[in-house]
JSON list of C-alpha atoms in Angstrom, two decimals:
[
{"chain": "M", "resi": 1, "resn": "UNK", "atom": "CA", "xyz": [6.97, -2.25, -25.69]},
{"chain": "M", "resi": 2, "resn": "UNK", "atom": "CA", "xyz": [10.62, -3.64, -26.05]},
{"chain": "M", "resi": 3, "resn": "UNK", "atom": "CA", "xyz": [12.65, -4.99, -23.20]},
{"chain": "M", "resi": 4, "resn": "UNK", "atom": "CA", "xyz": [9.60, -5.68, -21.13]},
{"chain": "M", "resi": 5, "resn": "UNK", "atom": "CA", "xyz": [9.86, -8.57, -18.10]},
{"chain": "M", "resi": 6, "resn": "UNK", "atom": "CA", "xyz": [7.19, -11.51, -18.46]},
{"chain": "M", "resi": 7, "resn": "UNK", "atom": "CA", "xyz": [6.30, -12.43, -15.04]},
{"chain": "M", "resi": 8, "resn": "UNK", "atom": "CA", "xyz": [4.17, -15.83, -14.82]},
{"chain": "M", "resi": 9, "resn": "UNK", "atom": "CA", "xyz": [2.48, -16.60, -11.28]},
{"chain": "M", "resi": 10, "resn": "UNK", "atom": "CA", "xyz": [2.86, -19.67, -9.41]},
{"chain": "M", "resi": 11, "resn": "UNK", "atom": "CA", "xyz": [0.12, -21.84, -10.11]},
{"chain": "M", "resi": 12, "resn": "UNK", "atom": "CA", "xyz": [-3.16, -20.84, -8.23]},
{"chain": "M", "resi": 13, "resn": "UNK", "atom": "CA", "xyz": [-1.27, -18.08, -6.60]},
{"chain": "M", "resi": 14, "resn": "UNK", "atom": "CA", "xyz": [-1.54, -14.40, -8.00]},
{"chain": "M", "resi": 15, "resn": "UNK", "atom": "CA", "xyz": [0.77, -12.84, -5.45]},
{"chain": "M", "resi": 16, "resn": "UNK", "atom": "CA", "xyz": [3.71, -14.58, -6.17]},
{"chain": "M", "resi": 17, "resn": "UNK", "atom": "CA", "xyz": [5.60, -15.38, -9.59]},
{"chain": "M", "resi": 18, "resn": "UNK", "atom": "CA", "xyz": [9.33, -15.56, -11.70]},
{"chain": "M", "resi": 19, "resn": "UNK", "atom": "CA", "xyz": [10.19, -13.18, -14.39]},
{"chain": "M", "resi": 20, "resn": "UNK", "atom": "CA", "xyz": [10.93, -15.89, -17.42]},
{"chain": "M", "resi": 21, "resn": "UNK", "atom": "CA", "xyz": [11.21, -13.69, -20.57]},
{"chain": "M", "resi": 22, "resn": "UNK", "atom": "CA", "xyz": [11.72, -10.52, -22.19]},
{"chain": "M", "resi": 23, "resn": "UNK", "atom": "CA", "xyz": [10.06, -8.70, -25.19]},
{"chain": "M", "resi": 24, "resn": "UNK", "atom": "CA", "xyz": [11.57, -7.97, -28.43]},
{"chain": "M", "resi": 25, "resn": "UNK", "atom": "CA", "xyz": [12.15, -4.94, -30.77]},
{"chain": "M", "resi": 26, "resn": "UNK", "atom": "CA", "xyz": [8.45, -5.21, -31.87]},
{"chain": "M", "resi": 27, "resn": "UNK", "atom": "CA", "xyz": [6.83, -6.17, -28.06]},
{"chain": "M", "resi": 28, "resn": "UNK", "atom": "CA", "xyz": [6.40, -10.22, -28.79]},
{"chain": "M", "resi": 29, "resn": "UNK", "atom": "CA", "xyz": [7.49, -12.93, -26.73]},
{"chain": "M", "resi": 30, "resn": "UNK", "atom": "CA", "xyz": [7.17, -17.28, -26.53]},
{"chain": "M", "resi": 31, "resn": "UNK", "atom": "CA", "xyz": [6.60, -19.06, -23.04]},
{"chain": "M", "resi": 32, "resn": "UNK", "atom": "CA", "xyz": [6.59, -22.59, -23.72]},
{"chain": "M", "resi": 33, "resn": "UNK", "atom": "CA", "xyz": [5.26, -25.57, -21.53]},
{"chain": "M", "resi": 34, "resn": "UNK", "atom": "CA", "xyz": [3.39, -23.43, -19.46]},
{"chain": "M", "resi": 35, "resn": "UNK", "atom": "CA", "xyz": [0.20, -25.68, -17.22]},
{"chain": "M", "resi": 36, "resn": "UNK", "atom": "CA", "xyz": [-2.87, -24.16, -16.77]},
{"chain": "M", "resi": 37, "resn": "UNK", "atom": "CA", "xyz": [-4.11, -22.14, -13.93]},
{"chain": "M", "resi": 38, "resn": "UNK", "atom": "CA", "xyz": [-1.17, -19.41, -14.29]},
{"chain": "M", "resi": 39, "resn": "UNK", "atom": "CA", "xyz": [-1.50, -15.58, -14.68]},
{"chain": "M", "resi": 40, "resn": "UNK", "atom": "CA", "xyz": [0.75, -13.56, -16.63]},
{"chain": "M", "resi": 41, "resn": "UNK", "atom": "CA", "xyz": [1.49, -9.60, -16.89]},
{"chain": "M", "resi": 42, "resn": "UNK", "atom": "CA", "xyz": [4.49, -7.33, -17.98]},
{"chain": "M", "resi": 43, "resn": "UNK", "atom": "CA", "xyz": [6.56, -5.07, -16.15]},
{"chain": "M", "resi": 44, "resn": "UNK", "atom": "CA", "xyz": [9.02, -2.32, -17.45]},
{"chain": "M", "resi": 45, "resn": "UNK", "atom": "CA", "xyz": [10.62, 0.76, -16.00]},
{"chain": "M", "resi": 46, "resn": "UNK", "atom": "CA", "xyz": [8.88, 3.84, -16.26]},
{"chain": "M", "resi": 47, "resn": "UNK", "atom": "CA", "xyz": [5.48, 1.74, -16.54]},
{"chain": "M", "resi": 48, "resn": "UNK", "atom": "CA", "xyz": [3.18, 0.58, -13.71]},
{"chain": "M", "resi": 49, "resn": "UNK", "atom": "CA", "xyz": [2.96, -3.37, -14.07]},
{"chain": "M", "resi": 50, "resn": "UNK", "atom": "CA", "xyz": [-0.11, -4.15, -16.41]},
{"chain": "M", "resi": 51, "resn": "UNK", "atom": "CA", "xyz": [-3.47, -6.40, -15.37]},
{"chain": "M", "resi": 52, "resn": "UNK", "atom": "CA", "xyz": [-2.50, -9.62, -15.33]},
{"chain": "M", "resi": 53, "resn": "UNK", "atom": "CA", "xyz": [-3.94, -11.98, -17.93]},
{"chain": "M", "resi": 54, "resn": "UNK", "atom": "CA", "xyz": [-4.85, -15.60, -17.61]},
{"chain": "M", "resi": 55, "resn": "UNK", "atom": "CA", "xyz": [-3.10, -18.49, -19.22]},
{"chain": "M", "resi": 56, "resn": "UNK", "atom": "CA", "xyz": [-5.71, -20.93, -20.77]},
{"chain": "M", "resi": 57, "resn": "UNK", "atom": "CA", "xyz": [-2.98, -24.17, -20.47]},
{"chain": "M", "resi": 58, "resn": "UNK", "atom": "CA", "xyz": [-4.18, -25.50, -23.54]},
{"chain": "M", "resi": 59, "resn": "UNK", "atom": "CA", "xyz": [-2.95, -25.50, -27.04]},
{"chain": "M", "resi": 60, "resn": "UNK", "atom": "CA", "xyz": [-0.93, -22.63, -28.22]},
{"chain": "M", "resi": 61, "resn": "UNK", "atom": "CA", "xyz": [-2.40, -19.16, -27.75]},
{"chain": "M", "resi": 62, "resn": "UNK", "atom": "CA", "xyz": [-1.60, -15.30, -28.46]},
{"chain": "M", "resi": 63, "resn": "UNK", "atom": "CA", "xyz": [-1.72, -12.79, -25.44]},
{"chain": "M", "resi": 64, "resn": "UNK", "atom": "CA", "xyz": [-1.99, -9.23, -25.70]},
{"chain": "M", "resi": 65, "resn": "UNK", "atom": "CA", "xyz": [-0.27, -7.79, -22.01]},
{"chain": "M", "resi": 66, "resn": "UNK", "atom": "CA", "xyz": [-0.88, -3.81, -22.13]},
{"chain": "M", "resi": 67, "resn": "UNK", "atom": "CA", "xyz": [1.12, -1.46, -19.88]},
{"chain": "M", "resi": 68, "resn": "UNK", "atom": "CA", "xyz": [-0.96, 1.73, -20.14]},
{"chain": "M", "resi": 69, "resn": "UNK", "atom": "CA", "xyz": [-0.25, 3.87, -17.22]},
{"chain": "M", "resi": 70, "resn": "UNK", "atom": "CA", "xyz": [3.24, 5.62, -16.20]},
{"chain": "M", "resi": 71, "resn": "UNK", "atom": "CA", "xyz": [5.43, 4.04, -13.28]},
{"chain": "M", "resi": 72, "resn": "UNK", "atom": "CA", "xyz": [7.46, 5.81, -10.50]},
{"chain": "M", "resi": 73, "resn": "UNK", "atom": "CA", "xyz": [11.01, 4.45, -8.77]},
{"chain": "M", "resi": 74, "resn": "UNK", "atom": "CA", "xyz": [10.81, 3.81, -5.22]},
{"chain": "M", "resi": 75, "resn": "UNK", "atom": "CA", "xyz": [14.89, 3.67, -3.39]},
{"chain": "M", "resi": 76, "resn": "UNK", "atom": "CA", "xyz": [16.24, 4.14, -0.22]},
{"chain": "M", "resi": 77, "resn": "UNK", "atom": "CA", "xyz": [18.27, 1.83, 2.55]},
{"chain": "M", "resi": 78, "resn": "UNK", "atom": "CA", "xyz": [17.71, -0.32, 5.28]},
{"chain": "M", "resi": 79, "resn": "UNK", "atom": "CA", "xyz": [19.53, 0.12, 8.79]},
{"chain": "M", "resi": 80, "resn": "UNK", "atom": "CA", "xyz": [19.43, -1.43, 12.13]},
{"chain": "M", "resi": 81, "resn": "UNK", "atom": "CA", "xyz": [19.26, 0.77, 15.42]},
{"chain": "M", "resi": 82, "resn": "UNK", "atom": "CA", "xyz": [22.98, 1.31, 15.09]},
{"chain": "M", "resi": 83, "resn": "UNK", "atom": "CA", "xyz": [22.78, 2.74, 11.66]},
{"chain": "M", "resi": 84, "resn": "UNK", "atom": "CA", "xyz": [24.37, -0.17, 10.18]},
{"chain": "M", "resi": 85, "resn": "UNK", "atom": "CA", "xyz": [23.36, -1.49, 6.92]},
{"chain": "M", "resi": 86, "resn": "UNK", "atom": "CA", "xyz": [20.76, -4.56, 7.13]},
{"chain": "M", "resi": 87, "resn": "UNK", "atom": "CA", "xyz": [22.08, -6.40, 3.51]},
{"chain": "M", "resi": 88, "resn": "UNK", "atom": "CA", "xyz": [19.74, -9.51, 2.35]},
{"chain": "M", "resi": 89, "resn": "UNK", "atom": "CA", "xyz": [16.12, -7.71, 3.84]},
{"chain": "M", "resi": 90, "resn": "UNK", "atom": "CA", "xyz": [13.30, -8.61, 1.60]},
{"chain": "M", "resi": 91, "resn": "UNK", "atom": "CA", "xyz": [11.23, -5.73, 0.70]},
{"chain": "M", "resi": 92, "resn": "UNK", "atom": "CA", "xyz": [7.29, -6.10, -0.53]},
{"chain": "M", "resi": 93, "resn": "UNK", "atom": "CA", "xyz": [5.43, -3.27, -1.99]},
{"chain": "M", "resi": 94, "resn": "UNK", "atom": "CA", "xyz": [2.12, -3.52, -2.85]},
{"chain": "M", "resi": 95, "resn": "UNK", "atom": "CA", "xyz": [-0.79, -4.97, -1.41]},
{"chain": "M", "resi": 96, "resn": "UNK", "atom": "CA", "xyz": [0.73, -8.39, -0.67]},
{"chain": "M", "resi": 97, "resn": "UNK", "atom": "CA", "xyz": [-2.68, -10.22, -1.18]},
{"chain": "M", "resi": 98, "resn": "UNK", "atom": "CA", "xyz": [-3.97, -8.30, -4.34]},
{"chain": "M", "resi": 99, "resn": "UNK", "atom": "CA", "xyz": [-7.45, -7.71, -4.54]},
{"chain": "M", "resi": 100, "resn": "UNK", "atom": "CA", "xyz": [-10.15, -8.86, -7.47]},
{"chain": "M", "resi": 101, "resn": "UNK", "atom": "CA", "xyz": [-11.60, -6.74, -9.90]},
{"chain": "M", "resi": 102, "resn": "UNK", "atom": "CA", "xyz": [-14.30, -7.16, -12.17]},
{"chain": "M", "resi": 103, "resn": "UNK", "atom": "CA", "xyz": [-13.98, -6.33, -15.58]},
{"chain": "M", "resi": 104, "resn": "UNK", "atom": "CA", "xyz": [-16.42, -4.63, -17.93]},
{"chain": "M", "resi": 105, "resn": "UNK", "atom": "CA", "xyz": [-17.53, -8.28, -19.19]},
{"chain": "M", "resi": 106, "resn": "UNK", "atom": "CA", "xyz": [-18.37, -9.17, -15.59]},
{"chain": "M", "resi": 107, "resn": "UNK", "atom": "CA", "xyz": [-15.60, -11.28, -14.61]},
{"chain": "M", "resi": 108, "resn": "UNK", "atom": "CA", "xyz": [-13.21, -11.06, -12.25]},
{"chain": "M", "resi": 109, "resn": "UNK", "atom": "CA", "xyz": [-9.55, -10.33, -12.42]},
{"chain": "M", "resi": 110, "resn": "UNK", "atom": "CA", "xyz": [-6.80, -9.97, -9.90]},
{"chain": "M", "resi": 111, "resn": "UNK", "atom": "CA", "xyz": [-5.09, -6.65, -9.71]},
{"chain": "M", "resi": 112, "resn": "UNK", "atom": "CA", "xyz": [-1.88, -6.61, -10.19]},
{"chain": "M", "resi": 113, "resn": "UNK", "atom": "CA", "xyz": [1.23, -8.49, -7.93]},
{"chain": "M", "resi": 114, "resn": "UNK", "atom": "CA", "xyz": [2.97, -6.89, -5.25]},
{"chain": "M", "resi": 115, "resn": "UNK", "atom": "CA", "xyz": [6.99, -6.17, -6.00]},
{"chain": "M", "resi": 116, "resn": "UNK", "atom": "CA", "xyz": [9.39, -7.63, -4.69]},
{"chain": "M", "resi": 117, "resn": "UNK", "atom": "CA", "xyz": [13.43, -6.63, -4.09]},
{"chain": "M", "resi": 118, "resn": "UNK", "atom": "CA", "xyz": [16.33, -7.69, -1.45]},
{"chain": "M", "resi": 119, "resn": "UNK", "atom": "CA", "xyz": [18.41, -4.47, 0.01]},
{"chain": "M", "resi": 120, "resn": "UNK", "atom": "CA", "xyz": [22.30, -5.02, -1.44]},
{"chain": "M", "resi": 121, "resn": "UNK", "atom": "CA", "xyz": [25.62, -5.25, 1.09]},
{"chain": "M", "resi": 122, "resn": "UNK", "atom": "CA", "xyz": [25.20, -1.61, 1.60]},
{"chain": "M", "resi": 123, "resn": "UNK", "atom": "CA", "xyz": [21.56, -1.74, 2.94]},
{"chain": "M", "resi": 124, "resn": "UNK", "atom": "CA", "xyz": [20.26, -0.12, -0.54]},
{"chain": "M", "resi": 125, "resn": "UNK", "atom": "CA", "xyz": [17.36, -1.33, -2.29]},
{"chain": "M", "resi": 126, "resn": "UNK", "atom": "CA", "xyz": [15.49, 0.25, -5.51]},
{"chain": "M", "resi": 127, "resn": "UNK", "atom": "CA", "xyz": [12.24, -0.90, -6.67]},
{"chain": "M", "resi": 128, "resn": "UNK", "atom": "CA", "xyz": [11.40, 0.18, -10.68]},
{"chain": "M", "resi": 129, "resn": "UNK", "atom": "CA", "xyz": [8.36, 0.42, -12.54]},
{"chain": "M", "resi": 130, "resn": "UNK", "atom": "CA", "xyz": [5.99, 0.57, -9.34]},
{"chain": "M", "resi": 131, "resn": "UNK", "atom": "CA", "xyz": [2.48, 2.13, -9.37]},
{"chain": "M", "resi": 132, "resn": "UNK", "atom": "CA", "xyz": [2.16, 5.97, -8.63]},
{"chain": "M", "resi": 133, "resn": "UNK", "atom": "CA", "xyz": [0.55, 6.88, -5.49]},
{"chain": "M", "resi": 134, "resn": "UNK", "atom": "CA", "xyz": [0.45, 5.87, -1.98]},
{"chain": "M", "resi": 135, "resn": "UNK", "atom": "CA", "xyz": [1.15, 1.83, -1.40]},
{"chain": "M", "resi": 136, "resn": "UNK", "atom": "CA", "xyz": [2.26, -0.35, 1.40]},
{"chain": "M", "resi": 137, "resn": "UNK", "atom": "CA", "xyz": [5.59, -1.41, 1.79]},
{"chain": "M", "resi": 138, "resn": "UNK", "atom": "CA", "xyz": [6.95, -4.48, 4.49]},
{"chain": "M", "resi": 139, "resn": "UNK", "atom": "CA", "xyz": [10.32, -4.73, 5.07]},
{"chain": "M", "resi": 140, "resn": "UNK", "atom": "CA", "xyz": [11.62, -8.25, 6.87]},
{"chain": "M", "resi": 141, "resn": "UNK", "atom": "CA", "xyz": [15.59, -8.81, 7.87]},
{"chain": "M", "resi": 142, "resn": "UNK", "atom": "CA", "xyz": [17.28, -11.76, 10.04]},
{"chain": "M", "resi": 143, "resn": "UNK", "atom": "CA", "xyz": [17.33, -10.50, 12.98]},
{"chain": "M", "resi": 144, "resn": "UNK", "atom": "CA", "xyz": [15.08, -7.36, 13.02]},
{"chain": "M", "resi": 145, "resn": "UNK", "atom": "CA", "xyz": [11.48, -7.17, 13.89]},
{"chain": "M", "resi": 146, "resn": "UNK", "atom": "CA", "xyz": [9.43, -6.06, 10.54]},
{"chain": "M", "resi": 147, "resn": "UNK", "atom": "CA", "xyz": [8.60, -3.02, 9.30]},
{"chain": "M", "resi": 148, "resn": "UNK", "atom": "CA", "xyz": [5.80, -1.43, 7.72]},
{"chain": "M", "resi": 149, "resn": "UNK", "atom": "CA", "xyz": [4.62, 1.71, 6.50]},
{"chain": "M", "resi": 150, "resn": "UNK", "atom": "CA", "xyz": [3.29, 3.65, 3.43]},
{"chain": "M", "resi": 151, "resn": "UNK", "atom": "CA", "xyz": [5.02, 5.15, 1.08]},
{"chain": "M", "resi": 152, "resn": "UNK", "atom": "CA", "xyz": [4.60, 7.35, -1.73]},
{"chain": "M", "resi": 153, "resn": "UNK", "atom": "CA", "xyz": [5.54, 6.46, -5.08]},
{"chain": "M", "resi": 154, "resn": "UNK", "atom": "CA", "xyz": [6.16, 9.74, -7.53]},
{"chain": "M", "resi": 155, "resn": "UNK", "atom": "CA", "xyz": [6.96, 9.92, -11.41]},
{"chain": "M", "resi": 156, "resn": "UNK", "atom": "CA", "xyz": [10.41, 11.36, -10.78]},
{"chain": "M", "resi": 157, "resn": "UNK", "atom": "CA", "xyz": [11.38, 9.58, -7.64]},
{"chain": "M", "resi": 158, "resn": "UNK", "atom": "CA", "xyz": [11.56, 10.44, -4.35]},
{"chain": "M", "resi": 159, "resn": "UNK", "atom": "CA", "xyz": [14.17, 11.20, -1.39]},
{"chain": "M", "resi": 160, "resn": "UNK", "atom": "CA", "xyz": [16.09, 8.10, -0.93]},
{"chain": "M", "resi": 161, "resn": "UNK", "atom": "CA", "xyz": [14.10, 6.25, 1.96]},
{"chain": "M", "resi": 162, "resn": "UNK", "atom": "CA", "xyz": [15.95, 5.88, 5.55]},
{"chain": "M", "resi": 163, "resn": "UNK", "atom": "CA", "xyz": [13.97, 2.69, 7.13]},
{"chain": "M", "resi": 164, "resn": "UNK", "atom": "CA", "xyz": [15.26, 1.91, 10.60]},
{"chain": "M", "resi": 165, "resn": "UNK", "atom": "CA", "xyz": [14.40, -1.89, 11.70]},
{"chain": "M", "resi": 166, "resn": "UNK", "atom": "CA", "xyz": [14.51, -2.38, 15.54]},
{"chain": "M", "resi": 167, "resn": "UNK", "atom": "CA", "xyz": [16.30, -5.36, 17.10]},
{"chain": "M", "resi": 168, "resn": "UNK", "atom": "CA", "xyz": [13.61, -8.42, 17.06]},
{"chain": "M", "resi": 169, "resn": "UNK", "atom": "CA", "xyz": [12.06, -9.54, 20.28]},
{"chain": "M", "resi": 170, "resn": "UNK", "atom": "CA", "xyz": [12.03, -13.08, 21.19]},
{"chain": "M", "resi": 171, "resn": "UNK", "atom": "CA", "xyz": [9.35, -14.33, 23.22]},
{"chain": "M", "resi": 172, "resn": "UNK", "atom": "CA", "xyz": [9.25, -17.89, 24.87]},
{"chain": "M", "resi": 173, "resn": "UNK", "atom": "CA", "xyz": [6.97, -19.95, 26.71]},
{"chain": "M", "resi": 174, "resn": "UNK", "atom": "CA", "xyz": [5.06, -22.70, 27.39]},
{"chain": "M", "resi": 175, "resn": "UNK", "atom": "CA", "xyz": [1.51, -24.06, 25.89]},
{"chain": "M", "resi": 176, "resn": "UNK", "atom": "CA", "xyz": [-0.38, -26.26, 28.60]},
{"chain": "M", "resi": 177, "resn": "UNK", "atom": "CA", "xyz": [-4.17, -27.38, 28.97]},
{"chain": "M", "resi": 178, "resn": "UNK", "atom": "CA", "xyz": [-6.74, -27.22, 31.58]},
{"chain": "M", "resi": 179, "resn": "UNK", "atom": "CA", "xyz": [-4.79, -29.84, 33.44]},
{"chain": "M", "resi": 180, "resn": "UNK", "atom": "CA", "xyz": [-1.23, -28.34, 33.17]},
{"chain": "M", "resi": 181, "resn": "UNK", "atom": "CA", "xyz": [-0.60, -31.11, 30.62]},
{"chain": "M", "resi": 182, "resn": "UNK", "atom": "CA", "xyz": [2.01, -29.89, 27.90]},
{"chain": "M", "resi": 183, "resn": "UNK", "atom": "CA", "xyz": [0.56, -29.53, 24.44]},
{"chain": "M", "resi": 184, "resn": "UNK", "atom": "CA", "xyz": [2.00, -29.43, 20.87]},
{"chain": "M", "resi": 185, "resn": "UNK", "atom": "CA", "xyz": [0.17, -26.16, 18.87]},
{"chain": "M", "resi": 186, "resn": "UNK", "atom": "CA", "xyz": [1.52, -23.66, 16.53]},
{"chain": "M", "resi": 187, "resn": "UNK", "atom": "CA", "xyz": [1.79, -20.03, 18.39]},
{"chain": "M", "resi": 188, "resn": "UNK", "atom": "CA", "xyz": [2.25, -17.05, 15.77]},
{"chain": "M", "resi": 189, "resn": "UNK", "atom": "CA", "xyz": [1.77, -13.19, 15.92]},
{"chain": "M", "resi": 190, "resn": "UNK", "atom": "CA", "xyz": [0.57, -11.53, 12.44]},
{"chain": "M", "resi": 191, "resn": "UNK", "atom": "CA", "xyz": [-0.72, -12.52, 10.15]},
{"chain": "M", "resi": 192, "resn": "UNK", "atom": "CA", "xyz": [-0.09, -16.17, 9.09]},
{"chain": "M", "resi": 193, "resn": "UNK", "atom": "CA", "xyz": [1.63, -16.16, 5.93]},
{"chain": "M", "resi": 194, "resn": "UNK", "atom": "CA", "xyz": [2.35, -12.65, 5.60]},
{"chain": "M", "resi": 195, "resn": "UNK", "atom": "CA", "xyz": [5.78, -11.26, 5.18]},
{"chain": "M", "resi": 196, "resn": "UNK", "atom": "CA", "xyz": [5.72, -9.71, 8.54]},
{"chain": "M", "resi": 197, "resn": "UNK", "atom": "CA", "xyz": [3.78, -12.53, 10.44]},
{"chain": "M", "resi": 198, "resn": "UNK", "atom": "CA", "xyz": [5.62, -14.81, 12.41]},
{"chain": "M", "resi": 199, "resn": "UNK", "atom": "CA", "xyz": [5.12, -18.55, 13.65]},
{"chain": "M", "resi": 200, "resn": "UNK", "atom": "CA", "xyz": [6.79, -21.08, 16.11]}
]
């Protein structure tokens, strides 16, 4: 597969990664200096991203990334209440912590990362080479409380998407113990970590 994107994960993190190379005419690529405890995988348009592969982080080795099943296009925009195009909203589908799988040897693998894309000036966003079928997609903008939903990814696209973000609520208060004393704690509402959770 030519023109394929390498994407290596952050160390000890399978969710989240950088796109560092690109495949030649005949499929190869070269990553150097990479530590250990990284996964890599492939990603091209018109295939679903492939099962990510560990690296070992020792010596020099030869990988063999497959991309073996057909990929959809996922595009639409993102608007505030007014109808007004939200530019700069990140946008997450996929399962954002991927699940484990085990393999026909009996170990485990993690499925493959969620994708990631930021809606343009206009509010448009396109995400390309995603996994057919239903997945869940966050969307998060400055200013906007998040959205979520499922969406359906098809071989030959679908209609453009019209997500509508409402205006974010704020809420304030105050933390106190038994005794009315003041006390320092985080206070959050989500999940923490997630795209659409949120601490203070």
């Amino acid at each position: 597969v030519r023109g394929a994107s390498l994407w290596l994960s952050e160390r000890y993190r399978t969710n989240l990664g950088h796109e560092l190379a690109t495949s030649d005419a005949e499929g190869r690529f070269e990553l150097r200096c990479v530590g250990p405890d990284h996964w890599l995988g492939a990603q091209k348009r018109g295939f679903a991203p492939g099962r990510l592969v560990r690296v070992p982080g020792t010596g020099e080795v030869e990988l063999e990334l497959r991309l073996l099943q057909p990929g959809g296009e996922l595009c639409g925009f993102v608007r505030d209440e007014r109808g007004e195009p939200l530019a700069g909203a990140r946008l997450l589908l996929g399962a954002e912590l991927p699940p484990w799988v085990r393999e026909l040897d009996g170990s485990f693998v993690p499925e493959r990362p969620p994708l990631w894309t930021t809606s343009a000036a206009d509010g448009s966003f396109a995400f390309e080479g995603a996994p057919l079928g239903l997945a869940p997609l966050v969307v998060r903008a400055r200013g906007a409380a998040p959205w979520s939903g499922e969406v359906d990814v098809l071989v030959h696209g679908a209609p453009e998407l019209e997500l509508t973000l409402a205006r974010e609520a704020r809420v304030v208060g105050r933390v106190t113990d038994a005794e009315g004393e003041p006390r320092s704690l985080q206070v959050g509402a989500g999940t923490e970590g997630s795209l659409a959770g949120v601490t203070g």
